[in-house]
Amino acid sequence: MEIRQSLIHRLIMKKDEQFSNLIQYCLYGKNKNLNNVESFLRTLNKFSKVLDFKSLVNISNELKECLILYKNSSNKDKNLLFKILELYSDIYSEVEKLDTELFDISIDDENNSEGSKYSNLVHKGNILVVDDDVMVLDLLEKIFSKRGYDIILCSNPFHVIKIIKENRIDLAILDLVLPETDGCDVIELIRKIDSRLPIIILSGSTDTENKIRAFRIGADDYIAKPFEEKELVARVERTITRHMNFKISSIEDGLTGAYVKSYFWRKMKEINKTYRRNQKIFSLAFIDMDCFKNINDTYGHLIGDEVLKCFVWTLRSSLRFTDYVFRFGGDEFVILFPETNEEQAYNILERFRNSIDYDKCMKSNAGIVCEGAFSAGITEVKNVYDKIEDIIKRADIALYKAKMQGKNKTCIYETPSALMENNSL
């Protein structure tokens, strides 16, 4: 059973990524995207046969045949395109359904066994449960612990704020009726310190006025006692997933998919703190597109937007999964390279500059006016006293040097003494 679940989870991790590749192929016709999708389908077919999932085998084979037809057709048939997307949607649904079925079976197996306490489950989040009924607290702890959640139990509503301040809470479950106060009063207190924390009311009251009051004050959901376990779990997981997706969307630039500037500061503080603890070096690159204003003036802002999206997409595809791309301004980007010195970061950027995908992307979106045009400045952290502002300033100075030397190049920051020494040679 564990092997089957492991295989299914691997498919789940891949299916969103491959949907993006499928869309990219349908829009731009890039063979790289098609190859990724075909590789995924081969893996899916193999796993499905091993697990005896005949429906998935049939769907993946049909999708593969449609992709071949679409690839070989000179006139791209819209109906065939819709069929391809429909088949991938079927794969998506089948994988999700199988995961749910296997998960329910595994939970039943755990309930019927006397094994150890869920020590191998992947951590899925922290849930705060506030209720004065000890039996309810114990029941909710068992329900969510076996599904990979860490549960913090609280029977005293006046301790809630302290708990939230001292712990990372992903969701709070509150009873409406609490000693010396009620759940709505607690929600109001929570909303004063955290306006986004998901809150679910779990109460024996089915009074409509109570529900309306809870929603108006800030509850995300209201579940009546006695509750059905599977429904409770589904609603909790839906709420947490929606909250997590919102958190992700709040740190990503809506146009390019790069991380936003505010997230850059948070990430830099985090990685700088790690450096001070273990001295694992990191580098930063400041990037500016040399031709972007010319593109907007000549071709318009819509084409400019497409160039930015394509630039970031090809950049991220050439970087390592540990690297971070942030949008700093209109056509300014910052890359954070963890555990990478400035020479290594330089080689990574130049490999991207000379890549075929980058060249094709620039030419297909804006013609030869944008051919190979970005400048970059790179620096690495120097010591434990190095300030984030100073690191950025050095990268910006190196970027300015690249611009002054004719653009379309990458420069590594040199200290004034090193610069004087090089100039004297």
Coordinates of C-alpha atoms in Angstrom, one line a residue:
M1 CA 0.0 0.0 0.0
E2 CA 2.8 2.4 0.9
I3 CA 4.5 1.8 -2.5
R4 CA 1.2 2.5 -4.4
Q5 CA 0.7 5.7 -2.4
S6 CA 4.3 6.8 -3.1
L7 CA 3.8 6.3 -6.8
I8 CA 0.6 8.2 -6.9
H9 CA 2.2 11.1 -5.0
R10 CA 4.9 11.2 -7.5
L11 CA 2.3 11.6 -10.3
I12 CA 0.5 14.3 -8.3
M13 CA 3.7 16.3 -8.0
K14 CA 4.3 16.1 -11.7
K15 CA 0.8 16.6 -13.2
D16 CA 0.6 20.4 -12.6
E17 CA 4.1 21.0 -14.0
Q18 CA 3.2 19.0 -17.1
F19 CA 0.0 20.8 -17.6
S20 CA 2.0 24.0 -17.8
N21 CA 4.3 22.3 -20.4
L22 CA 1.2 21.2 -22.4
I23 CA -0.2 24.7 -22.5
Q24 CA 3.2 26.1 -23.5
Y25 CA 3.4 23.6 -26.3
C26 CA -0.1 24.4 -27.6
L27 CA 0.6 28.1 -27.5
Y28 CA 4.2 28.2 -28.9
G29 CA 4.8 24.8 -30.4
K30 CA 8.1 24.2 -28.6
N31 CA 9.4 20.7 -28.8
K32 CA 11.0 20.9 -25.4
N33 CA 7.6 21.3 -23.8
L34 CA 6.2 18.4 -25.9
N35 CA 9.2 16.2 -24.9
N36 CA 8.5 16.8 -21.2
V37 CA 4.8 16.0 -21.7
E38 CA 5.6 12.8 -23.6
S39 CA 8.1 11.8 -20.9
F40 CA 5.4 12.3 -18.3
L41 CA 2.9 10.2 -20.3
R42 CA 5.5 7.3 -20.6
T43 CA 6.0 7.4 -16.8
L44 CA 2.2 7.6 -16.2
N45 CA 1.7 4.6 -18.5
K46 CA 4.4 2.6 -16.8
F47 CA 3.0 3.4 -13.3
S48 CA -0.5 2.7 -14.3
K49 CA 0.4 -0.8 -15.6
V50 CA 2.3 -1.6 -12.5
L51 CA -0.6 -0.4 -10.3
D52 CA -3.2 -2.0 -12.6
F53 CA -5.0 1.3 -13.3
K54 CA -6.5 0.4 -16.7
S55 CA -8.4 3.7 -17.1
L56 CA -5.3 5.7 -16.8
V57 CA -3.5 3.5 -19.3
N58 CA -6.3 4.0 -21.8
I59 CA -6.4 7.8 -21.3
S60 CA -2.7 8.3 -21.5
N61 CA -2.5 6.2 -24.7
E62 CA -5.3 8.2 -26.3
L63 CA -3.7 11.5 -25.3
K64 CA -0.3 10.4 -26.8
E65 CA -2.0 9.6 -30.1
C66 CA -3.8 13.0 -30.2
L67 CA -0.5 14.8 -29.5
I68 CA 1.2 12.9 -32.4
L69 CA -1.7 14.0 -34.7
Y70 CA -1.5 17.6 -33.5
K71 CA 2.3 17.7 -33.9
N72 CA 2.1 16.3 -37.5
S73 CA -0.8 18.4 -38.7
S74 CA 0.1 21.5 -40.7
N75 CA -3.3 23.2 -39.9
K76 CA -3.7 23.0 -36.1
D77 CA -7.2 21.7 -35.5
K78 CA -9.0 23.5 -32.6
N79 CA -11.2 20.5 -31.9
L80 CA -8.2 18.3 -31.6
L81 CA -6.6 20.9 -29.2
F82 CA -9.8 20.8 -27.1
K83 CA -9.7 17.0 -27.1
I84 CA -6.1 17.1 -25.8
L85 CA -7.0 19.4 -23.0
E86 CA -10.0 17.3 -22.2
L87 CA -8.0 14.1 -22.0
Y88 CA -5.4 15.8 -19.7
S89 CA -8.3 17.0 -17.5
D90 CA -9.4 13.3 -17.3
I91 CA -5.9 12.3 -16.2
Y92 CA -5.9 15.0 -13.6
S93 CA -9.2 13.8 -12.2
E94 CA -8.3 10.1 -12.2
V95 CA -5.0 10.7 -10.4
E96 CA -6.7 12.8 -7.7
K97 CA -9.5 10.1 -7.3
L98 CA -6.9 7.3 -7.0
D99 CA -5.0 9.3 -4.3
T100 CA -8.2 9.8 -2.3
E101 CA -9.2 6.1 -2.6
L102 CA -5.7 4.9 -1.5
F103 CA -5.6 7.4 1.3
D104 CA -9.0 6.3 2.7
I105 CA -7.8 2.6 2.6
S106 CA -4.5 3.5 4.3
I107 CA -6.4 5.3 7.1
D108 CA -8.7 2.3 7.6
D109 CA -5.6 0.1 7.8
E110 CA -4.1 2.4 10.4
N111 CA -7.3 2.3 12.4
N112 CA -7.2 -1.5 12.4
S113 CA -3.6 -1.8 13.4
E114 CA -1.7 -1.3 16.6
G115 CA 1.4 0.2 15.0
S116 CA 3.4 3.2 15.9
K117 CA 2.0 6.8 16.0
Y118 CA 2.1 8.1 12.4
S119 CA 5.9 8.9 12.7
N120 CA 6.5 8.6 8.9
L121 CA 3.7 11.0 7.7
V122 CA 4.7 14.1 5.8
H123 CA 4.0 17.3 7.8
K124 CA 1.0 19.1 6.2
G125 CA 0.5 22.0 8.5
N126 CA -0.3 23.2 12.1
I127 CA -3.9 23.3 13.3
L128 CA -5.0 25.0 16.5
V129 CA -8.1 23.5 18.1
V130 CA -9.9 25.5 20.7
D131 CA -12.6 23.7 22.7
D132 CA -13.5 23.2 26.3
D133 CA -14.7 19.6 25.7
V134 CA -11.7 17.3 26.3
M135 CA -13.3 14.5 24.3
V136 CA -13.7 16.8 21.2
L137 CA -10.0 17.9 21.6
D138 CA -8.9 14.2 21.8
L139 CA -11.0 13.2 18.8
L140 CA -9.8 16.0 16.6
E141 CA -6.2 15.3 17.5
K142 CA -6.6 11.7 16.4
I143 CA -8.4 12.6 13.2
F144 CA -5.8 15.1 11.9
S145 CA -2.6 13.7 13.4
K146 CA -3.1 10.5 11.4
R147 CA -3.3 12.7 8.3
G148 CA 0.0 14.4 8.9
Y149 CA -1.0 17.6 10.7
D150 CA 0.5 18.9 13.9
I151 CA -2.3 19.7 16.4
I152 CA -2.1 22.3 19.1
L153 CA -4.9 21.8 21.7
C154 CA -6.3 24.7 23.8
S155 CA -9.2 24.5 26.3
N156 CA -8.6 28.1 27.5
P157 CA -9.7 30.7 25.0
F158 CA -7.6 33.4 26.7
H159 CA -4.5 31.5 25.7
V160 CA -5.3 31.6 22.0
I161 CA -3.5 34.9 21.1
K162 CA -0.3 33.9 22.9
I163 CA -0.3 30.5 21.1
I164 CA -0.8 32.2 17.7
K165 CA 2.0 34.7 18.4
E166 CA 4.5 31.9 19.4
N167 CA 3.6 29.3 16.8
R168 CA 3.1 29.2 13.0
I169 CA -0.6 28.3 12.8
D170 CA -2.1 27.3 9.4
L171 CA -5.7 27.0 10.5
A172 CA -7.7 27.5 13.7
I173 CA -10.8 25.4 14.7
L174 CA -13.0 27.1 17.4
D175 CA -16.0 26.1 19.3
L176 CA -18.7 28.8 19.4
V177 CA -19.5 28.2 23.1
L178 CA -16.4 28.7 25.3
P179 CA -16.0 29.3 29.0
E180 CA -16.4 33.0 30.0
T181 CA -16.5 34.1 26.3
D182 CA -17.6 32.8 22.9
G183 CA -16.0 31.9 19.7
C184 CA -16.9 35.1 17.9
D185 CA -15.1 37.2 20.6
V186 CA -12.0 35.0 20.0
I187 CA -12.3 35.5 16.2
E188 CA -12.3 39.3 16.7
L189 CA -9.2 39.1 18.8
I190 CA -7.4 36.9 16.3
R191 CA -8.4 39.2 13.4
K192 CA -6.7 42.1 15.2
I193 CA -3.3 40.3 15.0
D194 CA -3.8 38.2 11.9
S195 CA -6.3 39.2 9.2
R196 CA -5.7 36.1 7.0
L197 CA -5.5 33.1 9.3
P198 CA -8.2 30.6 8.2
I199 CA -10.8 30.0 11.0
I200 CA -13.4 27.3 11.1
I201 CA -16.2 27.3 13.7
L202 CA -17.1 23.8 15.0
S203 CA -20.2 24.1 17.1
G204 CA -23.2 22.3 18.4
S205 CA -25.3 25.4 17.6
T206 CA -27.2 25.3 14.3
D207 CA -28.8 28.7 14.8
T208 CA -28.7 30.7 11.6
E209 CA -28.1 34.0 13.4
N210 CA -25.0 32.5 15.1
K211 CA -23.7 31.4 11.7
I212 CA -24.3 34.8 10.2
R213 CA -22.6 36.5 13.1
A214 CA -19.5 34.2 12.8
F215 CA -19.2 34.8 9.1
R216 CA -19.5 38.5 9.4
I217 CA -16.8 38.7 12.1
G218 CA -14.4 36.7 10.0
A219 CA -15.0 32.9 10.1
D220 CA -14.1 31.1 6.9
D221 CA -16.4 28.1 7.5
Y222 CA -19.0 26.8 10.0
I223 CA -19.5 23.1 10.7
A224 CA -22.2 21.8 13.1
K225 CA -21.7 19.1 15.7
P226 CA -22.1 16.1 15.4
F227 CA -19.9 16.1 12.3
E228 CA -19.0 13.6 9.7
E229 CA -15.2 12.9 9.8
K230 CA -14.7 12.8 6.1
E231 CA -16.6 16.0 5.5
L232 CA -14.7 17.8 8.3
V233 CA -11.4 16.7 6.9
A234 CA -12.4 17.7 3.3
R235 CA -13.5 21.2 4.4
V236 CA -10.4 21.7 6.6
E237 CA -8.1 20.6 3.8
R238 CA -9.9 22.7 1.2
T239 CA -9.6 25.8 3.5
I240 CA -5.9 25.2 4.2
T241 CA -5.2 24.6 0.5
R242 CA -7.0 27.7 -0.6
H243 CA -5.0 29.7 2.0
M244 CA -1.7 28.2 0.9
N245 CA -2.5 29.0 -2.7
F246 CA -3.3 32.6 -1.7
K247 CA 0.0 32.9 0.1
I248 CA 1.8 31.6 -3.0
S249 CA -0.1 34.1 -5.3
S250 CA 0.8 36.9 -2.9
I251 CA 4.5 36.4 -3.4
E252 CA 4.5 35.9 -7.2
D253 CA 4.4 38.7 -9.8
G254 CA 1.1 38.3 -11.7
L255 CA 2.6 39.0 -15.1
T256 CA 5.9 37.1 -15.1
G257 CA 5.6 34.5 -12.3
A258 CA 8.8 35.8 -10.7
Y259 CA 8.7 36.5 -7.0
V260 CA 7.8 40.0 -5.9
K261 CA 10.1 42.5 -4.4
S262 CA 8.6 42.2 -0.9
Y263 CA 9.4 38.5 -0.8
F264 CA 12.9 39.3 -1.9
W265 CA 13.6 41.1 1.4
R266 CA 12.1 38.3 3.5
K267 CA 14.2 35.7 1.6
M268 CA 17.4 37.7 1.8
K269 CA 17.0 38.1 5.6
E270 CA 16.5 34.3 5.8
I271 CA 19.5 33.3 3.7
N272 CA 21.7 35.9 5.3
K273 CA 20.8 34.6 8.7
T274 CA 21.7 31.1 7.5
Y275 CA 25.0 32.4 6.2
R276 CA 25.9 33.9 9.6
R277 CA 25.2 30.5 11.2
N278 CA 27.0 28.2 8.8
Q279 CA 29.0 30.4 6.4
K280 CA 27.4 28.9 3.3
I281 CA 28.2 31.5 0.7
F282 CA 25.5 32.9 -1.6
S283 CA 25.5 35.3 -4.6
L284 CA 23.2 37.9 -6.0
A285 CA 22.7 39.1 -9.6
F286 CA 21.0 42.3 -10.7
I287 CA 19.6 42.1 -14.2
D288 CA 18.3 44.8 -16.5
M289 CA 17.0 44.2 -20.1
D290 CA 18.9 46.5 -22.4
C291 CA 16.2 46.8 -25.1
F292 CA 12.9 46.9 -23.2
K293 CA 12.0 50.5 -23.6
N294 CA 12.7 50.2 -27.3
I295 CA 10.4 47.2 -27.5
N296 CA 7.5 49.0 -25.7
D297 CA 8.0 52.1 -27.9
T298 CA 8.2 50.1 -31.2
Y299 CA 5.9 47.2 -30.6
G300 CA 3.6 48.3 -27.8
H301 CA 3.1 47.2 -24.2
L302 CA 1.4 44.0 -25.0
I303 CA 4.4 42.7 -26.9
G304 CA 6.5 44.1 -24.0
D305 CA 4.6 42.0 -21.6
E306 CA 5.1 38.9 -23.7
V307 CA 8.8 39.5 -23.8
L308 CA 9.0 39.8 -20.0
K309 CA 7.0 36.6 -19.5
C310 CA 9.2 34.7 -22.0
F311 CA 12.4 36.1 -20.5
V312 CA 11.5 35.0 -17.0
W313 CA 10.2 31.6 -18.2
T314 CA 13.4 30.8 -20.1
L315 CA 15.5 32.2 -17.3
R316 CA 13.9 30.0 -14.6
S317 CA 14.0 26.9 -16.8
S318 CA 17.8 27.4 -17.1
L319 CA 18.4 27.9 -13.4
R320 CA 18.6 25.3 -10.7
F321 CA 15.5 24.6 -8.6
T322 CA 17.3 26.2 -5.6
D323 CA 17.7 29.6 -7.3
Y324 CA 15.2 32.4 -6.9
V325 CA 14.1 35.0 -9.5
F326 CA 12.5 38.3 -8.2
R327 CA 11.0 41.1 -10.2
F328 CA 12.5 44.3 -8.8
G329 CA 10.9 46.8 -11.3
G330 CA 9.5 47.0 -14.8
D331 CA 12.4 45.2 -16.6
E332 CA 14.7 44.8 -13.6
F333 CA 15.2 41.4 -12.0
V334 CA 17.3 40.0 -9.1
I335 CA 18.5 36.4 -8.9
L336 CA 19.5 34.8 -5.6
F337 CA 21.9 32.0 -5.8
P338 CA 22.1 30.0 -2.5
E339 CA 25.4 28.1 -1.8
T340 CA 27.0 29.6 -4.9
N341 CA 30.0 31.9 -5.3
E342 CA 30.1 34.8 -7.8
E343 CA 32.1 32.9 -10.4
Q344 CA 29.6 30.0 -10.4
A345 CA 26.7 32.5 -10.6
Y346 CA 28.5 34.2 -13.6
N347 CA 28.8 30.9 -15.4
I348 CA 25.1 30.1 -14.8
L349 CA 24.0 33.4 -16.3
E350 CA 26.3 33.2 -19.3
R351 CA 25.0 29.7 -20.0
F352 CA 21.5 31.2 -20.0
R353 CA 22.5 34.1 -22.3
N354 CA 23.9 31.6 -24.8
S355 CA 21.1 29.1 -24.7
I356 CA 19.0 28.4 -27.8
D357 CA 15.7 28.7 -25.9
Y358 CA 16.6 32.3 -24.8
D359 CA 17.6 33.2 -28.4
K360 CA 14.4 31.8 -29.8
C361 CA 12.3 33.5 -27.2
M362 CA 13.7 36.9 -27.8
K363 CA 13.4 36.7 -31.6
S364 CA 10.0 35.2 -31.7
N365 CA 8.5 37.9 -29.5
A366 CA 10.1 41.1 -30.6
G367 CA 12.3 40.4 -33.6
I368 CA 16.0 41.1 -34.0
V369 CA 15.7 44.5 -32.1
C370 CA 15.9 42.5 -28.9
E371 CA 18.5 40.0 -29.8
G372 CA 20.5 38.8 -26.8
A373 CA 19.9 42.0 -24.8
F374 CA 20.3 41.9 -21.0
S375 CA 23.1 43.2 -18.7
A376 CA 23.8 41.8 -15.3
G377 CA 26.0 42.6 -12.2
I378 CA 27.0 39.9 -9.7
T379 CA 28.4 39.9 -6.2
E380 CA 28.7 37.4 -3.4
V381 CA 28.3 37.8 0.4
K382 CA 31.7 38.9 1.8
N383 CA 31.5 38.3 5.5
V384 CA 29.0 37.9 8.4
Y385 CA 28.9 41.7 8.8
D386 CA 27.8 42.2 5.2
K387 CA 24.5 44.1 5.1
I388 CA 21.8 43.2 2.6
E389 CA 21.7 46.8 1.4
D390 CA 25.5 46.7 0.7
I391 CA 25.2 43.4 -1.2
I392 CA 22.5 44.9 -3.5
K393 CA 24.5 48.1 -3.9
R394 CA 27.6 46.1 -5.1
A395 CA 25.5 44.1 -7.6
D396 CA 24.0 47.4 -8.9
I397 CA 27.5 48.9 -9.3
A398 CA 28.5 45.8 -11.3
L399 CA 25.4 46.2 -13.5
Y400 CA 26.3 49.8 -14.2
K401 CA 29.7 48.7 -15.2
A402 CA 28.2 46.2 -17.7
K403 CA 26.0 48.9 -19.2
M404 CA 29.0 51.3 -19.5
Q405 CA 31.0 48.6 -21.3
G406 CA 28.5 48.3 -24.1
K407 CA 25.6 46.3 -22.5
N408 CA 24.7 42.7 -23.2
K409 CA 27.2 41.3 -20.8
T410 CA 27.7 40.2 -17.2
C411 CA 30.2 41.8 -14.8
I412 CA 31.3 40.7 -11.4
Y413 CA 31.8 43.4 -8.8
E414 CA 35.4 44.4 -8.1
T415 CA 36.5 46.2 -5.0
P416 CA 38.1 49.7 -5.7
S417 CA 41.6 48.3 -4.9
A418 CA 41.1 45.3 -7.3
L419 CA 39.8 47.7 -10.0
M420 CA 42.9 49.9 -9.7
E421 CA 45.2 46.9 -9.8
N422 CA 43.5 45.6 -13.0
N423 CA 43.6 49.0 -14.6
S424 CA 47.4 49.3 -14.0
L425 CA 48.1 46.0 -15.7

